[in-house]
PDB file of C-alpha atoms in Angstrom:
ATOM      1  CA  UNK A 225      37.987 -11.890  23.718  1.00 56.00           C
ATOM      2  CA  UNK A 226      35.830 -14.253  25.791  1.00 65.00           C
ATOM      3  CA  UNK A 227      33.919 -16.879  23.808  1.00 68.00           C
ATOM      4  CA  UNK A 228      30.588 -15.472  24.950  1.00 71.00           C
ATOM      5  CA  UNK A 229      31.615 -12.037  23.687  1.00 84.00           C
ATOM      6  CA  UNK A 230      32.828 -13.516  20.396  1.00 88.00           C
ATOM      7  CA  UNK A 231      29.440 -15.078  19.819  1.00 91.00           C
ATOM      8  CA  UNK A 232      27.640 -11.876  20.825  1.00 91.00           C
ATOM      9  CA  UNK A 233      29.619  -9.846  18.270  1.00 92.00           C
ATOM     10  CA  UNK A 234      28.998 -12.511  15.642  1.00 93.00           C
ATOM     11  CA  UNK A 235      25.259 -12.254  16.334  1.00 93.00           C
ATOM     12  CA  UNK A 236      25.454  -8.479  15.951  1.00 92.00           C
ATOM     13  CA  UNK A 237      27.280  -8.966  12.651  1.00 94.00           C
ATOM     14  CA  UNK A 238      24.581 -11.318  11.352  1.00 94.00           C
ATOM     15  CA  UNK A 239      21.333  -9.708  12.515  1.00 93.00           C
ATOM     16  CA  UNK A 240      22.456  -6.323  13.816  1.00 90.00           C
ATOM     17  CA  UNK A 241      23.977  -5.043  10.552  1.00 87.00           C
ATOM     18  CA  UNK A 242      27.295  -4.366  12.301  1.00 89.00           C
ATOM     19  CA  UNK A 243      30.131  -4.205   9.757  1.00 91.00           C
ATOM     20  CA  UNK A 244      33.610  -5.546  10.416  1.00 91.00           C
ATOM     21  CA  UNK A 245      34.890  -1.973  10.542  1.00 92.00           C
ATOM     22  CA  UNK A 246      32.350  -1.045  13.220  1.00 92.00           C
ATOM     23  CA  UNK A 247      33.213  -4.147  15.231  1.00 92.00           C
ATOM     24  CA  UNK A 248      36.919  -3.260  15.096  1.00 92.00           C
ATOM     25  CA  UNK A 249      36.079   0.010  16.862  1.00 92.00           C
ATOM     26  CA  UNK A 250      33.720  -1.651  19.356  1.00 88.00           C
ATOM     27  CA  UNK A 251      35.967  -4.602  20.256  1.00 88.00           C
ATOM     28  CA  UNK A 252      39.465  -3.195  19.869  1.00 89.00           C
ATOM     29  CA  UNK A 253      40.473  -6.286  17.866  1.00 90.00           C
ATOM     30  CA  UNK A 254      41.929  -6.177  14.369  1.00 93.00           C
ATOM     31  CA  UNK A 255      39.780  -6.797  11.327  1.00 91.00           C
ATOM     32  CA  UNK A 256      41.752  -9.950  10.448  1.00 93.00           C
ATOM     33  CA  UNK A 257      41.231 -11.355  13.956  1.00 92.00           C
ATOM     34  CA  UNK A 258      37.479 -10.781  13.796  1.00 92.00           C
ATOM     35  CA  UNK A 259      37.324 -12.276  10.291  1.00 92.00           C
ATOM     36  CA  UNK A 260      39.160 -15.382  11.490  1.00 92.00           C
ATOM     37  CA  UNK A 261      36.771 -15.805  14.423  1.00 93.00           C
ATOM     38  CA  UNK A 262      33.681 -15.323  12.265  1.00 93.00           C
ATOM     39  CA  UNK A 263      34.923 -17.742   9.608  1.00 93.00           C
ATOM     40  CA  UNK A 264      34.999 -20.380  12.311  1.00 94.00           C
ATOM     41  CA  UNK A 265      31.293 -19.844  12.996  1.00 94.00           C
ATOM     42  CA  UNK A 266      30.450 -19.730   9.294  1.00 95.00           C
ATOM     43  CA  UNK A 267      32.109 -23.109   8.801  1.00 94.00           C
ATOM     44  CA  UNK A 268      29.758 -24.644  11.392  1.00 94.00           C
ATOM     45  CA  UNK A 269      26.238 -23.299  10.769  1.00 94.00           C
ATOM     46  CA  UNK A 270      23.501 -24.460  13.154  1.00 92.00           C
ATOM     47  CA  UNK A 271      20.613 -26.767  12.373  1.00 88.00           C
ATOM     48  CA  UNK A 272      17.114 -25.482  13.034  1.00 85.00           C
ATOM     49  CA  UNK A 273      14.979 -27.427  15.482  1.00 84.00           C
ATOM     50  CA  UNK A 274      11.251 -27.532  14.857  1.00 84.00           C
ATOM     51  CA  UNK A 275       8.712 -26.180  17.308  1.00 80.00           C
ATOM     52  CA  UNK A 276       6.250 -29.086  17.674  1.00 77.00           C
ATOM     53  CA  UNK A 277       2.858 -27.599  18.377  1.00 78.00           C
ATOM     54  CA  UNK A 278      -0.820 -27.882  17.591  1.00 83.00           C
ATOM     55  CA  UNK A 279      -2.821 -25.848  15.077  1.00 89.00           C
ATOM     56  CA  UNK A 280       0.156 -24.256  13.344  1.00 94.00           C
ATOM     57  CA  UNK A 281      -0.684 -21.600  10.764  1.00 96.00           C
ATOM     58  CA  UNK A 282       2.128 -21.772   8.244  1.00 97.00           C
ATOM     59  CA  UNK A 283       3.192 -19.254   5.633  1.00 97.00           C
ATOM     60  CA  UNK A 284       5.220 -20.862   2.854  1.00 97.00           C
ATOM     61  CA  UNK A 285       7.111 -18.814   0.303  1.00 96.00           C
ATOM     62  CA  UNK A 286      10.446 -18.600  -1.464  1.00 95.00           C
ATOM     63  CA  UNK A 287      12.806 -15.821  -2.450  1.00 95.00           C
ATOM     64  CA  UNK A 288      15.746 -15.729  -4.830  1.00 94.00           C
ATOM     65  CA  UNK A 289      19.227 -14.449  -4.025  1.00 92.00           C
ATOM     66  CA  UNK A 290      20.708 -15.516  -7.362  1.00 88.00           C
ATOM     67  CA  UNK A 291      19.205 -17.253 -10.391  1.00 87.00           C
ATOM     68  CA  UNK A 292      20.032 -20.642  -8.902  1.00 87.00           C
ATOM     69  CA  UNK A 293      19.724 -19.927  -5.172  1.00 92.00           C
ATOM     70  CA  UNK A 294      16.200 -19.921  -3.828  1.00 95.00           C
ATOM     71  CA  UNK A 295      15.438 -19.994  -0.101  1.00 96.00           C
ATOM     72  CA  UNK A 296      12.090 -21.563   0.777  1.00 97.00           C
ATOM     73  CA  UNK A 297      10.748 -20.946   4.272  1.00 97.00           C
ATOM     74  CA  UNK A 298       8.038 -22.720   6.252  1.00 97.00           C
ATOM     75  CA  UNK A 299       7.207 -20.144   8.913  1.00 95.00           C
ATOM     76  CA  UNK A 300       4.829 -20.442  11.844  1.00 94.00           C
ATOM     77  CA  UNK A 301       2.958 -17.157  11.653  1.00 92.00           C
ATOM     78  CA  UNK A 302       1.572 -17.318  15.200  1.00 88.00           C
ATOM     79  CA  UNK A 303       4.892 -17.527  17.055  1.00 87.00           C
ATOM     80  CA  UNK A 304       7.010 -16.008  14.232  1.00 90.00           C
ATOM     81  CA  UNK A 305       9.175 -19.122  14.073  1.00 93.00           C
ATOM     82  CA  UNK A 306      10.816 -20.692  11.024  1.00 95.00           C
ATOM     83  CA  UNK A 307       9.971 -24.378  11.287  1.00 94.00           C
ATOM     84  CA  UNK A 308      11.925 -25.475   8.231  1.00 95.00           C
ATOM     85  CA  UNK A 309      13.908 -24.073   5.327  1.00 96.00           C
ATOM     86  CA  UNK A 310      15.352 -25.370   2.091  1.00 95.00           C
ATOM     87  CA  UNK A 311      17.932 -24.090  -0.369  1.00 95.00           C
ATOM     88  CA  UNK A 312      17.008 -24.971  -3.918  1.00 95.00           C
ATOM     89  CA  UNK A 313      17.131 -23.679  -7.471  1.00 92.00           C
ATOM     90  CA  UNK A 314      13.351 -23.197  -7.441  1.00 90.00           C
ATOM     91  CA  UNK A 315      10.025 -24.236  -5.913  1.00 93.00           C
ATOM     92  CA  UNK A 316       9.883 -27.897  -6.958  1.00 95.00           C
ATOM     93  CA  UNK A 317       7.053 -30.329  -6.283  1.00 96.00           C
ATOM     94  CA  UNK A 318       9.141 -33.269  -5.038  1.00 97.00           C
ATOM     95  CA  UNK A 319      11.091 -31.095  -2.606  1.00 97.00           C
ATOM     96  CA  UNK A 320       8.010 -29.305  -1.296  1.00 97.00           C
ATOM     97  CA  UNK A 321       6.249 -32.641  -0.833  1.00 97.00           C
ATOM     98  CA  UNK A 322       9.235 -33.998   1.090  1.00 97.00           C
ATOM     99  CA  UNK A 323       9.421 -30.911   3.308  1.00 96.00           C
ATOM    100  CA  UNK A 324       5.728 -31.034   4.220  1.00 97.00           C
ATOM    101  CA  UNK A 325       6.020 -34.734   4.998  1.00 96.00           C
ATOM    102  CA  UNK A 326       9.030 -34.081   7.242  1.00 94.00           C
ATOM    103  CA  UNK A 327       7.197 -31.340   9.153  1.00 94.00           C
ATOM    104  CA  UNK A 328       4.271 -33.643   9.865  1.00 93.00           C
ATOM    105  CA  UNK A 329       6.611 -36.480  10.873  1.00 93.00           C
ATOM    106  CA  UNK A 330       8.396 -34.163  13.331  1.00 90.00           C
ATOM    107  CA  UNK A 331       5.163 -33.377  15.161  1.00 90.00           C
ATOM    108  CA  UNK A 332       4.127 -30.081  13.619  1.00 92.00           C
ATOM    109  CA  UNK A 333       0.322 -30.192  13.398  1.00 93.00           C
ATOM    110  CA  UNK A 334      -0.547 -27.866  10.545  1.00 95.00           C
ATOM    111  CA  UNK A 335      -3.928 -26.154  10.711  1.00 96.00           C
ATOM    112  CA  UNK A 336      -3.516 -23.893   7.685  1.00 97.00           C
ATOM    113  CA  UNK A 337      -1.072 -23.000   4.928  1.00 98.00           C
ATOM    114  CA  UNK A 338      -1.005 -19.553   3.349  1.00 98.00           C
ATOM    115  CA  UNK A 339       0.805 -19.357   0.016  1.00 97.00           C
ATOM    116  CA  UNK A 340       0.914 -17.456  -3.257  1.00 95.00           C
ATOM    117  CA  UNK A 341      -0.647 -20.279  -5.260  1.00 93.00           C
ATOM    118  CA  UNK A 342       2.471 -21.725  -6.924  1.00 94.00           C
ATOM    119  CA  UNK A 343       1.317 -24.855  -8.743  1.00 95.00           C
ATOM    120  CA  UNK A 344       4.036 -27.094  -7.323  1.00 96.00           C
ATOM    121  CA  UNK A 345       3.121 -26.118  -3.767  1.00 96.00           C
ATOM    122  CA  UNK A 346      -0.600 -26.548  -4.363  1.00 96.00           C
ATOM    123  CA  UNK A 347       0.072 -30.066  -5.672  1.00 97.00           C
ATOM    124  CA  UNK A 348       2.312 -30.875  -2.692  1.00 97.00           C
ATOM    125  CA  UNK A 349      -0.269 -29.699  -0.156  1.00 97.00           C
ATOM    126  CA  UNK A 350      -3.003 -31.702  -1.878  1.00 97.00           C
ATOM    127  CA  UNK A 351      -0.807 -34.812  -1.843  1.00 97.00           C
ATOM    128  CA  UNK A 352       0.648 -34.624   1.688  1.00 97.00           C
ATOM    129  CA  UNK A 353      -1.972 -32.823   3.764  1.00 96.00           C
ATOM    130  CA  UNK A 354      -5.242 -32.546   1.808  1.00 96.00           C
ATOM    131  CA  UNK A 355      -7.264 -31.807   4.963  1.00 96.00           C
ATOM    132  CA  UNK A 356      -5.212 -28.720   5.867  1.00 97.00           C
ATOM    133  CA  UNK A 357      -6.943 -25.395   5.219  1.00 98.00           C
ATOM    134  CA  UNK A 358      -5.291 -23.755   2.215  1.00 98.00           C
ATOM    135  CA  UNK A 359      -5.397 -19.947   2.164  1.00 98.00           C
ATOM    136  CA  UNK A 360      -4.442 -18.227  -1.085  1.00 98.00           C
ATOM    137  CA  UNK A 361      -2.571 -14.962  -0.615  1.00 98.00           C
ATOM    138  CA  UNK A 362      -5.119 -12.198  -1.147  1.00 98.00           C
ATOM    139  CA  UNK A 363      -2.444  -9.621  -1.957  1.00 97.00           C
ATOM    140  CA  UNK A 364      -0.792 -11.850  -4.567  1.00 97.00           C
ATOM    141  CA  UNK A 365      -4.089 -12.412  -6.398  1.00 97.00           C
ATOM    142  CA  UNK A 366      -4.799  -8.688  -6.265  1.00 97.00           C
ATOM    143  CA  UNK A 367      -1.307  -7.759  -7.429  1.00 96.00           C
ATOM    144  CA  UNK A 368      -1.329 -10.113 -10.426  1.00 96.00           C
ATOM    145  CA  UNK A 369      -4.733  -8.899 -11.588  1.00 97.00           C
ATOM    146  CA  UNK A 370      -3.618  -5.287 -11.332  1.00 96.00           C
ATOM    147  CA  UNK A 371      -0.554  -6.038 -13.454  1.00 96.00           C
ATOM    148  CA  UNK A 372      -2.600  -7.755 -16.158  1.00 96.00           C
ATOM    149  CA  UNK A 373      -5.341  -5.135 -16.148  1.00 95.00           C
ATOM    150  CA  UNK A 374      -2.779  -2.260 -16.110  1.00 93.00           C
ATOM    151  CA  UNK A 375      -3.210   0.934 -14.130  1.00 93.00           C
ATOM    152  CA  UNK A 376      -5.607   2.403 -16.712  1.00 93.00           C
ATOM    153  CA  UNK A 377      -7.617  -0.299 -18.531  1.00 94.00           C
ATOM    154  CA  UNK A 378      -8.985   0.872 -21.855  1.00 93.00           C
ATOM    155  CA  UNK A 379     -12.212  -1.147 -21.764  1.00 95.00           C
ATOM    156  CA  UNK A 380     -15.180  -0.511 -19.455  1.00 97.00           C
ATOM    157  CA  UNK A 381     -15.166  -4.162 -18.241  1.00 97.00           C
ATOM    158  CA  UNK A 382     -11.445  -3.836 -17.435  1.00 97.00           C
ATOM    159  CA  UNK A 383     -12.003  -0.621 -15.503  1.00 97.00           C
ATOM    160  CA  UNK A 384     -14.860  -2.157 -13.535  1.00 98.00           C
ATOM    161  CA  UNK A 385     -12.943  -5.344 -12.707  1.00 98.00           C
ATOM    162  CA  UNK A 386      -9.962  -3.319 -11.535  1.00 97.00           C
ATOM    163  CA  UNK A 387     -12.254  -1.377  -9.212  1.00 97.00           C
ATOM    164  CA  UNK A 388     -13.636  -4.648  -7.809  1.00 98.00           C
ATOM    165  CA  UNK A 389     -10.212  -6.226  -7.320  1.00 97.00           C
ATOM    166  CA  UNK A 390      -8.874  -3.058  -5.677  1.00 96.00           C
ATOM    167  CA  UNK A 391     -11.158  -3.653  -2.670  1.00 97.00           C
ATOM    168  CA  UNK A 392     -10.253  -7.312  -2.216  1.00 97.00           C
ATOM    169  CA  UNK A 393      -7.798  -6.708   0.647  1.00 96.00           C
ATOM    170  CA  UNK A 394     -10.396  -4.640   2.544  1.00 97.00           C
ATOM    171  CA  UNK A 395     -12.813  -7.540   3.127  1.00 98.00           C
ATOM    172  CA  UNK A 396     -12.966  -8.212   6.882  1.00 97.00           C
ATOM    173  CA  UNK A 397     -16.482  -9.564   7.472  1.00 97.00           C
ATOM    174  CA  UNK A 398     -18.851 -12.078   5.911  1.00 97.00           C
ATOM    175  CA  UNK A 399     -21.228  -9.260   5.048  1.00 98.00           C
ATOM    176  CA  UNK A 400     -18.517  -7.388   3.145  1.00 98.00           C
ATOM    177  CA  UNK A 401     -17.666 -10.633   1.354  1.00 98.00           C
ATOM    178  CA  UNK A 402     -21.298 -11.135   0.323  1.00 98.00           C
ATOM    179  CA  UNK A 403     -21.449  -7.666  -1.218  1.00 98.00           C
ATOM    180  CA  UNK A 404     -18.105  -8.202  -2.965  1.00 98.00           C
ATOM    181  CA  UNK A 405     -19.169 -11.556  -4.442  1.00 98.00           C
ATOM    182  CA  UNK A 406     -22.441 -10.022  -5.632  1.00 98.00           C
ATOM    183  CA  UNK A 407     -20.492  -7.230  -7.297  1.00 98.00           C
ATOM    184  CA  UNK A 408     -18.244  -9.775  -9.034  1.00 98.00           C
ATOM    185  CA  UNK A 409     -21.217 -11.925 -10.150  1.00 98.00           C
ATOM    186  CA  UNK A 410     -23.020  -8.895 -11.578  1.00 98.00           C
ATOM    187  CA  UNK A 411     -19.872  -7.903 -13.442  1.00 98.00           C
ATOM    188  CA  UNK A 412     -19.624 -11.381 -14.965  1.00 97.00           C
ATOM    189  CA  UNK A 413     -23.281 -11.320 -15.996  1.00 97.00           C
ATOM    190  CA  UNK A 414     -22.835  -7.975 -17.753  1.00 97.00           C
ATOM    191  CA  UNK A 415     -19.551  -8.715 -19.500  1.00 97.00           C
ATOM    192  CA  UNK A 416     -19.372 -12.502 -19.942  1.00 96.00           C
ATOM    193  CA  UNK A 417     -19.652 -12.382 -23.733  1.00 95.00           C
ATOM    194  CA  UNK A 418     -17.102  -9.572 -24.003  1.00 95.00           C
ATOM    195  CA  UNK A 419     -14.565 -11.394 -21.825  1.00 95.00           C
ATOM    196  CA  UNK A 420     -14.902 -14.617 -23.828  1.00 94.00           C
ATOM    197  CA  UNK A 421     -14.915 -12.987 -27.247  1.00 93.00           C
ATOM    198  CA  UNK A 422     -12.684 -14.902 -29.686  1.00 91.00           C
ATOM    199  CA  UNK A 423     -10.823 -14.217 -32.890  1.00 91.00           C
ATOM    200  CA  UNK A 424     -10.773 -17.201 -35.259  1.00 87.00           C
ATOM    201  CA  UNK A 425      -8.224 -17.866 -37.979  1.00 86.00           C
ATOM    202  CA  UNK A 426     -10.387 -18.811 -40.999  1.00 85.00           C
ATOM    203  CA  UNK A 427      -7.613 -20.925 -42.510  1.00 85.00           C
ATOM    204  CA  UNK A 428      -6.539 -23.038 -39.542  1.00 86.00           C
ATOM    205  CA  UNK A 429      -9.649 -22.760 -37.401  1.00 82.00           C
ATOM    206  CA  UNK A 430      -7.481 -21.875 -34.419  1.00 89.00           C
ATOM    207  CA  UNK A 431      -8.727 -19.157 -32.111  1.00 87.00           C
ATOM    208  CA  UNK A 432      -7.496 -16.866 -29.365  1.00 87.00           C
ATOM    209  CA  UNK A 433      -9.252 -14.650 -26.880  1.00 90.00           C
ATOM    210  CA  UNK A 434      -9.365 -10.996 -27.915  1.00 93.00           C
ATOM    211  CA  UNK A 435      -9.161  -9.783 -24.316  1.00 94.00           C
ATOM    212  CA  UNK A 436      -6.817 -12.423 -22.943  1.00 95.00           C
ATOM    213  CA  UNK A 437      -5.409 -10.388 -20.036  1.00 95.00           C
ATOM    214  CA  UNK A 438      -8.901  -9.473 -18.870  1.00 97.00           C
ATOM    215  CA  UNK A 439      -9.954 -13.112 -19.138  1.00 96.00           C
ATOM    216  CA  UNK A 440      -6.796 -14.227 -17.339  1.00 96.00           C
ATOM    217  CA  UNK A 441      -7.507 -11.854 -14.458  1.00 97.00           C
ATOM    218  CA  UNK A 442     -11.050 -13.133 -14.023  1.00 97.00           C
ATOM    219  CA  UNK A 443      -9.894 -16.758 -14.314  1.00 97.00           C
ATOM    220  CA  UNK A 444      -7.308 -16.257 -11.570  1.00 96.00           C
ATOM    221  CA  UNK A 445      -9.926 -14.788  -9.258  1.00 97.00           C
ATOM    222  CA  UNK A 446     -12.340 -17.648  -9.893  1.00 97.00           C
ATOM    223  CA  UNK A 447      -9.613 -20.271  -9.470  1.00 96.00           C
ATOM    224  CA  UNK A 448      -8.486 -18.797  -6.135  1.00 97.00           C
ATOM    225  CA  UNK A 449     -11.999 -18.060  -4.857  1.00 97.00           C
ATOM    226  CA  UNK A 450     -12.597 -21.359  -2.959  1.00 97.00           C
ATOM    227  CA  UNK A 451      -9.458 -20.716  -0.865  1.00 97.00           C
ATOM    228  CA  UNK A 452      -9.441 -16.938  -0.685  1.00 98.00           C
ATOM    229  CA  UNK A 453     -11.476 -16.148   2.433  1.00 98.00           C
ATOM    230  CA  UNK A 454     -10.739 -18.810   5.076  1.00 98.00           C
ATOM    231  CA  UNK A 455      -9.212 -16.070   7.225  1.00 98.00           C
ATOM    232  CA  UNK A 456     -12.715 -14.724   7.847  1.00 98.00           C
ATOM    233  CA  UNK A 457     -13.656 -17.966   9.617  1.00 97.00           C
ATOM    234  CA  UNK A 458     -10.386 -18.254  11.555  1.00 96.00           C
ATOM    235  CA  UNK A 459      -8.561 -14.996  12.411  1.00 95.00           C
ATOM    236  CA  UNK A 460      -5.350 -16.922  13.151  1.00 95.00           C
ATOM    237  CA  UNK A 461      -4.997 -17.725   9.460  1.00 97.00           C
ATOM    238  CA  UNK A 462      -2.886 -15.041   7.747  1.00 97.00           C
ATOM    239  CA  UNK A 463      -4.647 -13.783   4.628  1.00 97.00           C
ATOM    240  CA  UNK A 464      -1.413 -12.979   2.821  1.00 97.00           C
ATOM    241  CA  UNK A 465       2.274 -13.844   2.688  1.00 96.00           C
ATOM    242  CA  UNK A 466       3.195 -10.209   3.417  1.00 95.00           C
ATOM    243  CA  UNK A 467       4.678 -11.096   6.805  1.00 93.00           C
ATOM    244  CA  UNK A 468       7.137 -13.481   5.182  1.00 95.00           C
ATOM    245  CA  UNK A 469       7.909 -11.063   2.348  1.00 94.00           C
ATOM    246  CA  UNK A 470       8.786  -8.457   4.986  1.00 94.00           C
ATOM    247  CA  UNK A 471      11.019 -11.027   6.709  1.00 95.00           C
ATOM    248  CA  UNK A 472      12.768 -11.698   3.392  1.00 96.00           C
ATOM    249  CA  UNK A 473      13.262  -7.977   2.913  1.00 95.00           C
ATOM    250  CA  UNK A 474      15.036  -7.568   6.262  1.00 94.00           C
ATOM    251  CA  UNK A 475      17.130 -10.670   5.596  1.00 95.00           C
ATOM    252  CA  UNK A 476      18.316  -9.349   2.219  1.00 95.00           C
ATOM    253  CA  UNK A 477      19.109  -5.948   3.703  1.00 93.00           C
ATOM    254  CA  UNK A 478      21.310  -7.605   6.326  1.00 93.00           C
ATOM    255  CA  UNK A 479      23.027  -9.783   3.748  1.00 93.00           C
ATOM    256  CA  UNK A 480      23.698  -6.803   1.481  1.00 92.00           C
ATOM    257  CA  UNK A 481      25.682  -5.168   4.280  1.00 91.00           C
ATOM    258  CA  UNK A 482      28.186  -8.013   3.938  1.00 90.00           C
ATOM    259  CA  UNK A 483      28.754  -8.124   0.186  1.00 84.00           C
ATOM    260  CA  UNK A 484      31.619 -10.281  -1.020  1.00 85.00           C
ATOM    261  CA  UNK A 485      30.744 -13.477   0.861  1.00 89.00           C
ATOM    262  CA  UNK A 486      31.422 -16.668  -1.061  1.00 90.00           C
ATOM    263  CA  UNK A 487      28.452 -18.823  -2.055  1.00 90.00           C
ATOM    264  CA  UNK A 488      29.177 -21.250   0.800  1.00 92.00           C
ATOM    265  CA  UNK A 489      29.507 -18.455   3.361  1.00 93.00           C
ATOM    266  CA  UNK A 490      26.359 -16.762   2.019  1.00 93.00           C
ATOM    267  CA  UNK A 491      24.355 -19.927   2.685  1.00 94.00           C
ATOM    268  CA  UNK A 492      25.934 -20.242   6.111  1.00 96.00           C
ATOM    269  CA  UNK A 493      25.104 -16.605   6.870  1.00 96.00           C
ATOM    270  CA  UNK A 494      21.457 -17.266   5.958  1.00 96.00           C
ATOM    271  CA  UNK A 495      21.345 -20.300   8.242  1.00 96.00           C
ATOM    272  CA  UNK A 496      22.740 -18.308  11.135  1.00 96.00           C
ATOM    273  CA  UNK A 497      20.278 -15.486  10.450  1.00 96.00           C
ATOM    274  CA  UNK A 498      17.331 -17.901  10.633  1.00 96.00           C
ATOM    275  CA  UNK A 499      18.751 -19.448  13.799  1.00 95.00           C
ATOM    276  CA  UNK A 500      19.211 -16.100  15.572  1.00 94.00           C
ATOM    277  CA  UNK A 501      15.749 -14.912  14.545  1.00 94.00           C
ATOM    278  CA  UNK A 502      14.225 -18.093  15.950  1.00 92.00           C
ATOM    279  CA  UNK A 503      16.149 -17.582  19.187  1.00 89.00           C
ATOM    280  CA  UNK A 504      14.792 -14.040  19.377  1.00 85.00           C
ATOM    281  CA  UNK A 505      11.282 -15.401  18.887  1.00 70.00           C
ATOM    282  CA  UNK A 506      11.772 -17.828  21.755  1.00 67.00           C
ATOM    283  CA  UNK A 507      13.050 -15.080  24.046  1.00 61.00           C
ATOM    284  CA  UNK A 508      10.078 -12.833  23.332  1.00 51.00           C
ATOM    285  CA  UNK A 509       7.405 -15.527  23.177  1.00 52.00           C
ATOM    286  CA  UNK A 510       4.727 -15.575  25.857  1.00 48.00           C
ATOM    287  CA  UNK A 511       3.323 -18.417  27.981  1.00 41.00           C
ATOM    288  CA  UNK A 512       0.136 -18.513  25.890  1.00 36.00           C
ATOM    289  CA  UNK A 513       2.023 -20.320  23.111  1.00 44.00           C
ATOM    290  CA  UNK A 514       1.287 -23.667  24.715  1.00 40.00           C
ATOM    291  CA  UNK A 515      -0.798 -23.117  27.824  1.00 38.00           C
ATOM    292  CA  UNK A 516      -3.654 -21.171  26.276  1.00 34.00           C
ATOM    293  CA  UNK A 517      -3.796 -22.944  22.934  1.00 36.00           C
ATOM    294  CA  UNK A 518      -6.525 -25.390  23.903  1.00 28.00           C
TER     295      UNK A 518
END
């Protein structure tokens, strides 16, 4: 088997969902021979090279493969290119801060960052690149509020807030935003006392909110509000992390085809997957990437 063909079949195995059994039929080689060839590639995973460019609109998010294996991606949404990745046990402030600093040092000029609002990432962005536009994921805010409010809130305020939050992802113009904010403000004016109603323990003096999930939902909206609608001012800014979540979904589907990989080979497989996907992005990218960016 020529080396170029070996690498082509390996690529099909990684991103084409070809199983070893299918490759045996396609290549005419034994399963053990193909396994030996592929193990050689898995032992030497590639390093990603960044795509230095101006006004990069990043999506940053992580996904778990096991309880202690989290893959964090820094993905350029415009050119669909993974600029950086990290394997970790979680989304940790020091690591995120280091990664952002490395991206800037390597010449990636970040215009915006879209994320789900993880506290560690918010702190890292504020520390490393405070002037970068931070876009909170609209879908994440909406999803969390729907979970806390439940599908059928019992209270009138809960029902009304769920109706308001259900239209959040539909806002596409400043006029629609103005109407939505007015709706939210009117809701708060009508139900402020209800939302903040407390129950006090007469013995200890401690208190808790009677409608804590309703209050939590409103608090999340208000906390995210300053960074929730930057995409209206700049259409290049992704309003959600859905694109990266979809990418994670395809990655996990491909990995699941090859169950039984050791932890080391699983990490190597993921590195090769990211490499091949970046190479695909380069092949299908258009001249506008650099020439028309000014």
